[in-house]
Amino acid sequence: MRMTPVKSSFLSAFGYDRDSKELCVVFPSGSYTHSGVPQNIYEGLSTAQSKDFFYRRHIAQYPIRKEN
């Protein structure tokens, strides 16, 4: 999965797999993958001015797992 670096104190990178609809988000505390995320939500995160606000409002409710 190709990761997009972000200049933010909230998250440092994110990436999306269209086939599996998984969104990986890298926070200072570690990497997490959300499943079942539609592509339009990923695209919204890509263009959001506030990644923090967008994540909390549109992504946080999707199932999540911590990556190693």
C-alpha positions as a printed Julia matrix, in Angstrom:
68×3 Matrix{Float64}:
   0.0    0.0    0.0
   1.4    3.39  -0.98
   1.47   5.8    1.94
   0.97   9.55   1.65
   3.01  11.58   4.16
   1.17  14.38   5.99
   2.47  17.37   7.91
   0.22  17.2   10.95
   0.61  16.72  14.68
  -2.39  14.34  14.56
  -1.22  11.85  11.92
   1.91  11.38   9.87
   0.77   9.28   6.87
  -2.14   7.38   5.37
  -2.76   4.96   2.53
  -5.69   3.16   0.92
  -6.23  -0.2   -0.76
  -9.18   0.01  -3.18
  -9.6   -3.74  -3.52
  -9.88  -4.47   0.21
 -11.34  -1.03   1.13
  -8.76  -0.7    3.89
  -7.41   2.63   5.06
  -4.12   2.61   6.96
  -3.42   5.61   9.16
  -0.09   6.26  10.9
  -0.31   8.19  14.17
   2.53   9.09  16.53
   1.29   6.17  18.7
   1.38   3.59  15.88
  -0.28   2.36  12.71
  -3.93   1.38  12.46
  -6.03  -0.03   9.65
  -9.72   0.67   9.2
 -11.76  -1.8    7.15
 -14.81  -1.2    4.97
 -13.87   2.38   4.14
 -15.4    3.6    0.86
 -13.05   5.25  -1.63
 -14.88   8.59  -1.37
 -14.01   8.74   2.35
 -10.33   8.15   1.54
 -10.51  10.87  -1.12
 -12.13  13.2    1.41
  -9.26  12.63   3.83
  -6.79  13.31   1.03
  -8.28  16.73   0.33
  -9.4   17.74   3.84
  -7.77  20.84   5.27
  -8.09  19.41   8.77
  -7.12  15.74   8.71
  -7.87  15.54  12.45
 -11.45  16.8   12.08
 -12.14  14.69   9.0
 -10.75  11.54  10.61
 -12.78  11.96  13.78
 -15.99  12.8   11.92
 -15.86  10.37   8.99
 -13.38   7.54   9.67
 -13.1    6.8   13.39
 -16.33   4.75  13.43
 -15.06   2.15  10.94
 -13.71  -1.14  12.36
 -10.06  -0.76  13.33
  -7.07  -2.95  14.09
  -3.59  -2.02  15.34
  -0.73  -2.98  13.06
   2.63  -4.27  14.35
